[in-house]
Amino acid sequence: MIGFKIGDEFLDLEPGATVSIELYNPLFQKEDQTPGLLTYPITAPYSRTNQRLLGNPENLSLAEPPQRDFPCQFFINHVLWKVGILKYRGFSGGKYTLNFQSDAGDFSALVKDVSMQAVTYRQGIFSATIKTLDDEYALFPIRNSLFFEVDEENPIPGFNGYVNLYANGAFSGPIVPFPFLKFILSQIMAAYGYTVSGDWLNEDYVKRLVIYNTFQPGYLGQAAGAPPSGSLNYQKHVPDEKITVFLNALRQLFGLSYIFNANSKTLTIIRLKDVVLDNNYIDWTDLSEMTYTEGVPDRSGYTLKQTVESEDELNKSLPVDWAEYKYGAGGEVITTEMSTLHTVKTVQNGRSWLVPATEQQGASVLYGTGENKKFSMRLLLYGGSQTDSLSNLYPLGSAVNETWSGAPFTNRSLQYAGPYGLYENNWKDWIEFLDKTRSVQYSVRLSMSDLLTLDPTRKVLIDKVKYFYEKIKFTVSMKDGIGKATIDLKKVTV
């Protein structure tokens, strides 16, 4: 039995209806592809029930275009399997053409083409004080001589080449808040009814990640040089990028996978290195036919690459080799649209300190420089209060995990190389697995119980060899139920 339920009613299907299904393992997502579950086109007869549930989309006299996406429940053998989106594709020959998407596909349908700046975030309160990891945003100095265009005849009062300049216990100059990544991520997911969880979120360095931006808020009646105080609109402090682009960039930077569950409206963030090192597995030997096909890919190596900000003039004068790492021949490139800033030791008013540095124009309502200066997705680490060369405390922001004295304040850098780098700590185990794996295809007979308990992070054992499934393709028919599955696997070499 197959059933697609919209609201409280099932669509009418033909007695011999068959649905072809593909399940993709999100561990192997590439670039901006959206893994999850999808079906090949499904046809449904022209009936009164289907007309009503689909809103008469075949009626050409409708004033508005027909509804395309319908929240839907997918039943197999009278058991609810997936919650997702049933998409109307067209009408021909007296039949409706539809297809079903779930999990990551369901979420992508919800946020299609939606910018991060279009999300309604919880409104914050802006105050120029030192922040903790429990706050929604952080403040720390950044050297940026180009935040305001230089005009020697009409200099900006109080601006001396720094954003969030900190001295004598107070901030001055243009003051820009940097929202914590975890806060923004949770707000985005909550806006679409999802919760987010995962061990990665509990790591110390993740709690310190902030989103860099170039917008200085201003308030009615505030003098240009006065400390800001008022409500904070986070839409101005996140990049104008699609939510899907942001999520994919985050995944590609830190070696992550996203497990969406449209049934429970949850996103679980998985560290790729964890699934490689986990020894748990489920035995599919008795479910599998003892014949297989194998493919051995070329070994061309991998390159990890951050997309550095083209509008940052400092990237043209300082090396950006920290934004790239090669494994082997470096043939396959894993690119993230995220990056970070340079971190420099510099002298300011007689002290030496460690600060992020950029040369990029900002936006300020107070000084009439507009609100729409574009900035790309860049992250920094917030180190809290640290000491400069004179032992004075100041709030530290950085792309690396060191203070001015060289002592680490967390266990990760935002650069690839080194003992605290992203390759060694986030990517190494997964890259080595990809470099050694072999592609194998088996035919496997899966039951409804197997489908309900399928875990993309858990290895499967077939004839004493462990694998991750990459793609599962099978059919379900009204007459014969669940058909034999063809499964593409990646061998785990230990």
Short mmCIF file of C-alpha atoms in Angstrom, two decimals:
data_model
loop_
_atom_site.label_atom_id
_atom_site.label_comp_id
_atom_site.label_asym_id
_atom_site.label_seq_id
_atom_site.Cartn_x
_atom_site.Cartn_y
_atom_site.Cartn_z
CA MET A 1 0.00 0.00 0.00
CA ILE A 2 1.15 3.52 -0.84
CA GLY A 3 -0.51 6.61 0.56
CA PHE A 4 0.06 10.36 0.28
CA LYS A 5 -1.94 12.23 2.90
CA ILE A 6 -2.64 15.96 2.60
CA GLY A 7 -4.31 17.26 5.72
CA ASP A 8 -6.77 14.57 6.81
CA GLU A 9 -7.29 12.89 3.43
CA PHE A 10 -5.36 10.57 1.13
CA LEU A 11 -4.88 11.29 -2.55
CA ASP A 12 -6.54 8.88 -4.94
CA LEU A 13 -3.95 6.66 -6.68
CA GLU A 14 -4.30 4.09 -9.44
CA PRO A 15 -4.66 0.45 -8.22
CA GLY A 16 -1.39 -0.44 -9.92
CA ALA A 17 0.51 2.68 -8.85
CA THR A 18 4.25 2.35 -8.32
CA VAL A 19 6.57 4.90 -6.71
CA SER A 20 10.30 4.94 -7.47
CA ILE A 21 12.32 6.32 -4.57
CA GLU A 22 15.89 7.52 -4.14
CA LEU A 23 17.44 8.04 -0.70
CA TYR A 24 20.70 9.98 -0.53
CA ASN A 25 23.13 9.84 2.35
CA PRO A 26 23.86 13.43 3.46
CA LEU A 27 27.38 12.41 4.50
CA PHE A 28 28.29 12.54 0.81
CA GLN A 29 26.67 15.85 -0.08
CA LYS A 30 28.69 17.87 -2.56
CA GLU A 31 28.64 21.62 -3.09
CA ASP A 32 25.08 22.97 -2.98
CA GLN A 33 23.25 19.73 -3.74
CA THR A 34 20.36 18.93 -1.41
CA PRO A 35 20.41 15.31 -0.26
CA GLY A 36 17.50 13.54 1.33
CA LEU A 37 14.60 11.62 -0.14
CA LEU A 38 12.92 12.22 -3.46
CA THR A 39 10.65 10.26 -5.76
CA TYR A 40 10.50 10.02 -9.50
CA PRO A 41 7.33 11.55 -10.98
CA ILE A 42 4.12 10.11 -9.59
CA THR A 43 0.84 10.21 -11.51
CA ALA A 44 -2.51 10.59 -9.78
CA PRO A 45 -5.88 10.32 -11.54
CA TYR A 46 -8.20 13.24 -12.19
CA SER A 47 -10.79 12.79 -9.42
CA ARG A 48 -12.94 14.98 -7.22
CA THR A 49 -10.79 14.17 -4.18
CA ASN A 50 -7.57 15.01 -6.00
CA GLN A 51 -9.08 18.17 -7.48
CA ARG A 52 -10.02 19.38 -4.02
CA LEU A 53 -6.77 18.42 -2.27
CA LEU A 54 -4.60 19.96 -5.00
CA GLY A 55 -6.74 23.07 -5.40
CA ASN A 56 -7.92 22.41 -9.02
CA PRO A 57 -4.50 23.24 -10.50
CA GLU A 58 -5.59 22.11 -14.00
CA ASN A 59 -8.17 24.92 -14.13
CA LEU A 60 -6.68 27.42 -16.58
CA SER A 61 -9.15 30.12 -15.55
CA LEU A 62 -7.60 30.45 -12.08
CA ALA A 63 -6.62 34.07 -11.43
CA GLU A 64 -3.46 33.04 -9.57
CA PRO A 65 -0.90 30.34 -10.43
CA PRO A 66 -1.77 27.02 -8.77
CA GLN A 67 -0.23 26.02 -5.45
CA ARG A 68 2.91 24.00 -6.09
CA ASP A 69 3.96 22.65 -2.69
CA PHE A 70 1.75 20.71 -0.28
CA PRO A 71 2.76 19.51 3.21
CA CYS A 72 2.26 15.77 2.99
CA GLN A 73 2.65 12.46 4.83
CA PHE A 74 4.00 9.43 2.93
CA PHE A 75 2.66 6.04 4.07
CA ILE A 76 4.01 2.63 3.11
CA ASN A 77 2.13 -0.50 4.15
CA HIS A 78 -0.21 1.64 6.28
CA VAL A 79 2.76 2.97 8.27
CA LEU A 80 3.81 6.61 8.26
CA TRP A 81 7.33 6.68 6.85
CA LYS A 82 8.14 10.28 5.95
CA VAL A 83 6.75 13.78 6.32
CA GLY A 84 7.65 16.18 3.56
CA ILE A 85 6.49 18.20 0.58
CA LEU A 86 4.36 16.89 -2.31
CA LYS A 87 5.16 19.04 -5.33
CA TYR A 88 2.67 19.59 -8.15
CA ARG A 89 4.50 19.30 -11.48
CA GLY A 90 1.75 19.50 -14.08
CA PHE A 91 -1.38 18.03 -15.67
CA SER A 92 -1.51 15.91 -18.84
CA GLY A 93 -3.67 13.18 -20.27
CA GLY A 94 -6.21 13.44 -17.49
CA LYS A 95 -3.61 12.85 -14.78
CA TYR A 96 -1.70 14.97 -12.26
CA THR A 97 2.09 14.69 -12.15
CA LEU A 98 3.60 14.98 -8.66
CA ASN A 99 6.72 14.15 -6.75
CA PHE A 100 7.58 13.91 -3.06
CA GLN A 101 10.59 15.32 -1.18
CA SER A 102 11.51 14.88 2.45
CA ASP A 103 14.18 15.58 5.07
CA ALA A 104 16.77 17.96 3.56
CA GLY A 105 14.60 18.32 0.48
CA ASP A 106 11.68 19.37 2.65
CA PHE A 107 13.72 22.07 4.40
CA SER A 108 15.18 23.32 1.14
CA ALA A 109 11.67 23.74 -0.23
CA LEU A 110 10.77 25.85 2.82
CA VAL A 111 13.75 28.19 2.48
CA LYS A 112 14.14 28.23 -1.29
CA ASP A 113 15.77 31.52 -2.36
CA VAL A 114 15.30 33.02 1.14
CA SER A 115 18.12 35.33 2.26
CA MET A 116 19.53 35.30 5.78
CA GLN A 117 18.57 38.96 5.92
CA ALA A 118 14.90 38.07 5.37
CA VAL A 119 14.62 35.98 8.55
CA THR A 120 12.81 37.50 11.51
CA TYR A 121 15.33 37.23 14.34
CA ARG A 122 14.69 37.87 17.99
CA GLN A 123 15.30 41.58 18.55
CA GLY A 124 18.42 42.28 20.60
CA ILE A 125 19.46 45.11 22.89
CA PHE A 126 22.62 46.95 21.88
CA SER A 127 25.04 48.11 24.56
CA ALA A 128 28.74 48.87 24.23
CA THR A 129 30.02 46.57 26.97
CA ILE A 130 32.29 43.55 27.03
CA LYS A 131 30.30 40.42 26.23
CA THR A 132 30.37 36.79 27.40
CA LEU A 133 29.68 33.57 25.49
CA ASP A 134 26.13 33.65 26.87
CA ASP A 135 25.30 36.86 25.00
CA GLU A 136 23.85 37.10 21.50
CA TYR A 137 26.75 39.07 20.06
CA ALA A 138 30.35 40.05 20.82
CA LEU A 139 32.34 43.30 20.54
CA PHE A 140 36.09 43.42 19.92
CA PRO A 141 38.56 45.68 18.08
CA ILE A 142 39.25 45.23 14.37
CA ARG A 143 41.81 47.29 12.51
CA ASN A 144 40.10 48.69 9.43
CA SER A 145 41.40 52.00 8.10
CA LEU A 146 38.93 51.90 5.20
CA PHE A 147 35.74 51.52 7.22
CA PHE A 148 35.12 55.17 6.39
CA GLU A 149 36.41 56.73 3.20
CA VAL A 150 39.33 59.02 4.00
CA ASP A 151 38.42 62.68 3.67
CA GLU A 152 41.18 64.89 5.05
CA GLU A 153 39.00 67.99 4.88
CA ASN A 154 36.07 66.37 6.71
CA PRO A 155 37.47 63.64 8.97
CA ILE A 156 35.11 61.39 10.88
CA PRO A 157 35.18 62.42 14.57
CA GLY A 158 36.80 59.80 16.79
CA PHE A 159 37.78 57.47 13.95
CA ASN A 160 41.42 56.40 13.97
CA GLY A 161 41.41 53.29 11.84
CA TYR A 162 39.67 50.85 14.20
CA VAL A 163 36.19 49.42 14.57
CA ASN A 164 35.23 48.82 18.21
CA LEU A 165 38.40 50.49 19.50
CA TYR A 166 38.79 49.56 23.18
CA ALA A 167 40.80 51.64 25.64
CA ASN A 168 40.47 52.65 29.28
CA GLY A 169 37.56 50.28 29.78
CA ALA A 170 35.35 51.68 27.00
CA PHE A 171 34.59 51.22 23.30
CA SER A 172 34.80 54.09 20.83
CA GLY A 173 34.78 54.84 17.11
CA PRO A 174 32.31 52.98 14.88
CA ILE A 175 30.84 50.22 17.06
CA VAL A 176 29.70 47.09 15.23
CA PRO A 177 28.19 44.00 16.93
CA PHE A 178 29.19 40.53 15.72
CA PRO A 179 26.38 38.00 16.30
CA PHE A 180 27.32 34.58 17.65
CA LEU A 181 26.98 31.91 14.98
CA LYS A 182 25.06 29.52 17.25
CA PHE A 183 22.47 32.19 18.00
CA ILE A 184 21.91 33.05 14.34
CA LEU A 185 21.77 29.38 13.31
CA SER A 186 19.20 28.50 15.96
CA GLN A 187 17.11 31.55 15.04
CA ILE A 188 17.08 30.60 11.35
CA MET A 189 15.99 27.04 12.10
CA ALA A 190 13.36 28.18 14.61
CA ALA A 191 11.87 30.52 12.03
CA TYR A 192 10.92 27.41 10.01
CA GLY A 193 9.84 25.26 12.93
CA TYR A 194 13.09 23.31 13.24
CA THR A 195 15.36 22.74 16.23
CA VAL A 196 19.10 22.17 15.86
CA SER A 197 21.35 19.91 17.93
CA GLY A 198 24.60 17.92 17.77
CA ASP A 199 27.87 17.48 19.66
CA TRP A 200 29.60 19.96 17.35
CA LEU A 201 27.50 22.79 18.80
CA ASN A 202 28.88 22.05 22.28
CA GLU A 203 32.54 22.45 21.32
CA ASP A 204 34.24 25.44 22.93
CA TYR A 205 35.43 26.96 19.68
CA VAL A 206 31.96 26.72 18.15
CA LYS A 207 30.50 28.68 21.07
CA ARG A 208 33.07 31.40 20.27
CA LEU A 209 32.29 31.72 16.54
CA VAL A 210 30.88 35.08 15.48
CA ILE A 211 29.67 36.45 12.14
CA TYR A 212 31.74 39.36 10.87
CA ASN A 213 29.86 42.28 9.35
CA THR A 214 30.38 45.94 8.48
CA PHE A 215 27.19 47.64 9.68
CA GLN A 216 27.25 50.27 12.45
CA PRO A 217 23.74 50.74 13.90
CA GLY A 218 22.54 54.15 14.94
CA TYR A 219 19.65 55.44 17.00
CA LEU A 220 17.40 58.47 16.98
CA GLY A 221 18.98 61.28 18.95
CA GLN A 222 22.35 59.53 19.31
CA ALA A 223 25.38 61.74 18.81
CA ALA A 224 27.85 60.35 16.28
CA GLY A 225 30.55 59.61 18.84
CA ALA A 226 28.29 58.51 21.69
CA PRO A 227 28.00 54.88 22.84
CA PRO A 228 25.02 53.17 21.17
CA SER A 229 22.01 52.05 23.14
CA GLY A 230 18.79 50.63 21.76
CA SER A 231 17.19 47.70 19.95
CA LEU A 232 19.31 45.60 17.63
CA ASN A 233 18.09 44.29 14.27
CA TYR A 234 20.22 41.25 13.41
CA GLN A 235 19.07 41.31 9.79
CA LYS A 236 21.62 44.08 9.23
CA HIS A 237 24.45 42.05 10.76
CA VAL A 238 24.24 38.85 8.72
CA PRO A 239 25.36 38.53 5.09
CA ASP A 240 22.90 38.85 2.23
CA GLU A 241 23.24 35.18 1.29
CA LYS A 242 20.66 32.46 0.82
CA ILE A 243 20.10 30.25 3.85
CA THR A 244 21.03 27.17 1.81
CA VAL A 245 24.32 28.79 0.73
CA PHE A 246 25.12 29.70 4.34
CA LEU A 247 24.43 26.17 5.61
CA ASN A 248 26.47 24.56 2.86
CA ALA A 249 29.38 26.94 3.42
CA LEU A 250 29.37 26.14 7.13
CA ARG A 251 29.34 22.42 6.41
CA GLN A 252 32.17 22.70 3.88
CA LEU A 253 34.35 24.77 6.24
CA PHE A 254 34.15 22.56 9.31
CA GLY A 255 33.73 19.07 7.86
CA LEU A 256 30.10 18.56 8.87
CA SER A 257 27.00 16.75 7.70
CA TYR A 258 23.37 17.72 8.25
CA ILE A 259 20.79 15.11 9.17
CA PHE A 260 17.35 16.63 8.57
CA ASN A 261 14.27 14.87 9.90
CA ALA A 262 11.10 16.38 8.50
CA ASN A 263 8.95 14.14 10.73
CA SER A 264 10.35 15.59 13.96
CA LYS A 265 11.42 18.95 12.45
CA THR A 266 14.99 18.54 13.66
CA LEU A 267 18.43 19.22 12.25
CA THR A 268 21.26 17.20 13.76
CA ILE A 269 24.76 18.43 12.92
CA ILE A 270 27.24 15.57 12.57
CA ARG A 271 31.04 15.79 12.55
CA LEU A 272 32.28 13.72 9.60
CA LYS A 273 35.32 12.55 11.54
CA ASP A 274 33.02 11.04 14.19
CA VAL A 275 31.21 8.72 11.78
CA VAL A 276 34.51 7.45 10.40
CA LEU A 277 35.87 6.66 13.86
CA ASP A 278 32.62 5.11 15.17
CA ASN A 279 32.81 1.29 15.19
CA ASN A 280 29.05 0.66 15.41
CA TYR A 281 27.40 -1.10 12.46
CA ILE A 282 24.32 -3.05 11.40
CA ASP A 283 24.67 -6.41 9.62
CA TRP A 284 22.98 -6.57 6.20
CA THR A 285 24.67 -9.78 5.06
CA ASP A 286 21.48 -11.86 5.23
CA LEU A 287 19.54 -9.17 3.35
CA SER A 288 22.00 -8.95 0.47
CA GLU A 289 22.56 -10.90 -2.69
CA MET A 290 26.10 -12.26 -2.80
CA THR A 291 26.96 -10.58 -6.08
CA TYR A 292 28.15 -7.01 -6.48
CA THR A 293 29.77 -4.56 -8.84
CA GLU A 294 32.81 -2.50 -7.90
CA GLY A 295 34.43 0.70 -9.06
CA VAL A 296 37.84 2.01 -8.04
CA PRO A 297 38.12 5.81 -8.37
CA ASP A 298 41.27 7.65 -9.41
CA ARG A 299 43.40 8.86 -6.49
CA SER A 300 43.86 12.52 -7.25
CA GLY A 301 43.95 13.92 -3.71
CA TYR A 302 41.94 16.77 -2.24
CA THR A 303 42.18 20.54 -1.81
CA LEU A 304 40.33 22.37 0.95
CA LYS A 305 39.72 25.98 -0.03
CA GLN A 306 38.08 29.00 1.60
CA THR A 307 36.69 31.76 -0.63
CA VAL A 308 38.46 34.89 0.56
CA GLU A 309 36.71 38.25 0.46
CA SER A 310 37.45 39.96 -2.88
CA GLU A 311 36.42 43.38 -1.49
CA ASP A 312 39.02 43.21 1.28
CA GLU A 313 42.00 45.20 0.03
CA LEU A 314 44.23 43.56 2.65
CA ASN A 315 43.88 40.23 0.85
CA LYS A 316 45.71 41.81 -2.08
CA SER A 317 48.78 42.75 -0.05
CA LEU A 318 49.04 39.93 2.52
CA PRO A 319 49.36 36.21 1.71
CA VAL A 320 46.20 34.12 2.01
CA ASP A 321 47.83 30.69 1.99
CA TRP A 322 46.00 29.99 5.27
CA ALA A 323 42.82 29.68 3.18
CA GLU A 324 43.94 26.53 1.32
CA TYR A 325 45.23 23.06 2.16
CA LYS A 326 46.29 20.27 -0.18
CA TYR A 327 46.16 16.55 0.52
CA GLY A 328 48.10 14.50 -1.99
CA ALA A 329 47.84 15.86 -5.52
CA GLY A 330 44.95 18.13 -4.52
CA GLY A 331 42.82 17.14 -7.51
CA GLU A 332 39.31 17.28 -6.02
CA VAL A 333 38.51 20.69 -4.56
CA ILE A 334 36.23 21.09 -1.54
CA THR A 335 35.35 24.78 -1.56
CA THR A 336 33.53 26.77 1.09
CA GLU A 337 32.05 30.19 0.48
CA MET A 338 33.14 31.12 4.02
CA SER A 339 36.47 32.45 5.17
CA THR A 340 37.97 34.57 7.92
CA LEU A 341 40.09 37.71 8.34
CA HIS A 342 43.80 38.27 8.76
CA THR A 343 45.01 38.41 12.37
CA VAL A 344 47.94 40.74 13.02
CA LYS A 345 50.11 42.03 15.83
CA THR A 346 50.11 45.78 15.63
CA VAL A 347 50.92 48.83 17.73
CA GLN A 348 48.18 51.20 18.82
CA ASN A 349 48.81 54.15 21.18
CA GLY A 350 51.99 52.64 22.63
CA ARG A 351 50.70 49.11 23.18
CA SER A 352 51.11 46.02 21.04
CA TRP A 353 48.06 43.82 20.65
CA LEU A 354 46.63 41.05 18.49
CA VAL A 355 43.60 42.05 16.40
CA PRO A 356 41.76 40.97 13.25
CA ALA A 357 42.55 43.22 10.31
CA THR A 358 40.77 44.12 7.11
CA GLU A 359 40.58 47.00 4.64
CA GLN A 360 36.94 47.20 3.64
CA GLN A 361 34.37 49.96 3.55
CA GLY A 362 31.64 49.83 6.18
CA ALA A 363 28.12 51.18 6.47
CA SER A 364 26.92 53.65 9.08
CA VAL A 365 23.57 55.34 9.46
CA LEU A 366 25.16 57.89 11.78
CA TYR A 367 27.64 59.07 9.17
CA GLY A 368 25.45 58.75 6.11
CA THR A 369 27.42 55.97 4.41
CA GLY A 370 24.31 53.88 3.76
CA GLU A 371 23.00 50.55 4.97
CA ASN A 372 23.68 48.26 2.04
CA LYS A 373 27.42 47.72 1.91
CA LYS A 374 27.78 44.06 0.92
CA PHE A 375 29.99 41.77 2.98
CA SER A 376 30.67 38.09 2.46
CA MET A 377 30.41 35.21 4.93
CA ARG A 378 33.38 35.51 7.28
CA LEU A 379 33.75 34.10 10.78
CA LEU A 380 35.97 35.00 13.73
CA LEU A 381 36.62 33.53 17.18
CA TYR A 382 35.81 35.51 20.31
CA GLY A 383 38.50 35.08 22.95
CA GLY A 384 36.92 37.13 25.75
CA SER A 385 39.08 39.47 27.83
CA GLN A 386 42.81 39.00 27.17
CA THR A 387 45.95 41.09 27.83
CA ASP A 388 47.98 43.25 25.49
CA SER A 389 51.72 43.98 25.74
CA LEU A 390 51.12 46.34 28.68
CA SER A 391 49.04 43.72 30.54
CA ASN A 392 45.89 45.73 29.94
CA LEU A 393 42.73 43.71 29.33
CA TYR A 394 40.84 44.06 26.06
CA PRO A 395 38.22 41.87 24.27
CA LEU A 396 39.97 39.67 21.72
CA GLY A 397 38.70 38.60 18.34
CA SER A 398 40.86 36.40 16.15
CA ALA A 399 41.08 33.96 13.25
CA VAL A 400 43.56 31.88 15.24
CA ASN A 401 43.27 30.51 18.76
CA GLU A 402 46.13 32.47 20.34
CA THR A 403 46.34 35.55 22.51
CA TRP A 404 48.95 38.29 22.06
CA SER A 405 51.36 36.27 24.28
CA GLY A 406 50.84 33.14 22.15
CA ALA A 407 48.80 31.19 24.71
CA PRO A 408 45.81 29.28 23.24
CA PHE A 409 42.34 30.36 24.38
CA THR A 410 40.49 27.52 22.59
CA ASN A 411 41.28 24.34 20.68
CA ARG A 412 40.79 25.47 17.10
CA SER A 413 42.03 27.93 14.49
CA LEU A 414 39.98 29.07 11.51
CA GLN A 415 42.95 28.44 9.27
CA TYR A 416 43.61 25.01 7.74
CA ALA A 417 47.21 24.23 8.66
CA GLY A 418 48.87 23.55 12.00
CA PRO A 419 48.14 21.45 15.09
CA TYR A 420 45.01 23.51 15.85
CA GLY A 421 44.03 23.83 12.18
CA LEU A 422 40.86 22.72 10.47
CA TYR A 423 42.55 19.99 8.45
CA GLU A 424 44.12 18.17 11.39
CA ASN A 425 41.11 18.50 13.70
CA ASN A 426 38.08 18.55 11.39
CA TRP A 427 38.93 17.03 8.03
CA LYS A 428 41.83 14.59 8.29
CA ASP A 429 39.94 11.37 9.14
CA TRP A 430 37.23 11.98 6.53
CA ILE A 431 39.69 12.94 3.76
CA GLU A 432 41.78 9.83 4.43
CA PHE A 433 38.62 7.69 4.28
CA LEU A 434 37.60 9.24 0.94
CA ASP A 435 41.10 8.71 -0.44
CA LYS A 436 41.09 4.99 0.36
CA THR A 437 37.46 4.02 -0.26
CA ARG A 438 36.11 1.84 -3.06
CA SER A 439 32.63 2.10 -4.58
CA VAL A 440 30.53 -1.08 -4.39
CA GLN A 441 26.94 -1.79 -5.42
CA TYR A 442 24.75 -4.52 -3.92
CA SER A 443 21.13 -5.60 -4.26
CA VAL A 444 19.49 -5.69 -0.82
CA ARG A 445 15.99 -6.62 0.33
CA LEU A 446 14.90 -4.00 2.87
CA SER A 447 11.82 -4.33 5.05
CA MET A 448 9.60 -1.56 6.41
CA SER A 449 11.42 -1.94 9.73
CA ASP A 450 14.77 -1.42 7.97
CA LEU A 451 13.50 1.76 6.31
CA LEU A 452 12.14 3.15 9.57
CA THR A 453 15.44 2.58 11.41
CA LEU A 454 17.80 3.58 8.59
CA ASP A 455 20.68 5.68 9.98
CA PRO A 456 22.97 7.40 7.43
CA THR A 457 25.76 7.73 10.01
CA ARG A 458 25.91 4.03 10.88
CA LYS A 459 28.07 1.62 8.91
CA VAL A 460 26.56 -1.50 7.36
CA LEU A 461 28.30 -4.88 7.31
CA ILE A 462 28.02 -7.14 4.26
CA ASP A 463 30.07 -10.33 4.14
CA LYS A 464 32.53 -9.11 6.81
CA VAL A 465 33.19 -5.76 5.08
CA LYS A 466 31.94 -2.41 6.43
CA TYR A 467 30.44 0.31 4.28
CA PHE A 468 28.52 3.57 4.37
CA TYR A 469 25.53 3.63 2.06
CA GLU A 470 25.70 6.47 -0.45
CA LYS A 471 22.42 6.05 -2.31
CA ILE A 472 19.49 3.65 -2.01
CA LYS A 473 17.11 3.20 -4.93
CA PHE A 474 13.95 1.08 -4.73
CA THR A 475 10.29 0.97 -5.73
CA VAL A 476 7.09 0.59 -3.75
CA SER A 477 3.94 -0.61 -5.50
CA MET A 478 0.32 -0.95 -4.50
CA LYS A 479 0.42 -4.65 -5.48
CA ASP A 480 3.85 -5.89 -4.39
CA GLY A 481 4.93 -3.53 -1.59
CA ILE A 482 8.63 -2.76 -1.15
CA GLY A 483 10.82 -3.93 -3.99
CA LYS A 484 14.45 -4.99 -3.97
CA ALA A 485 16.82 -2.06 -3.42
CA THR A 486 19.94 -1.20 -5.35
CA ILE A 487 22.44 0.31 -2.93
CA ASP A 488 25.60 2.25 -3.76
CA LEU A 489 28.14 1.85 -0.96
CA LYS A 490 31.48 3.31 0.07
CA LYS A 491 33.87 0.79 1.56
CA VAL A 492 35.42 1.63 4.92
CA THR A 493 39.09 0.61 4.99
CA VAL A 494 40.44 -0.01 8.50
#
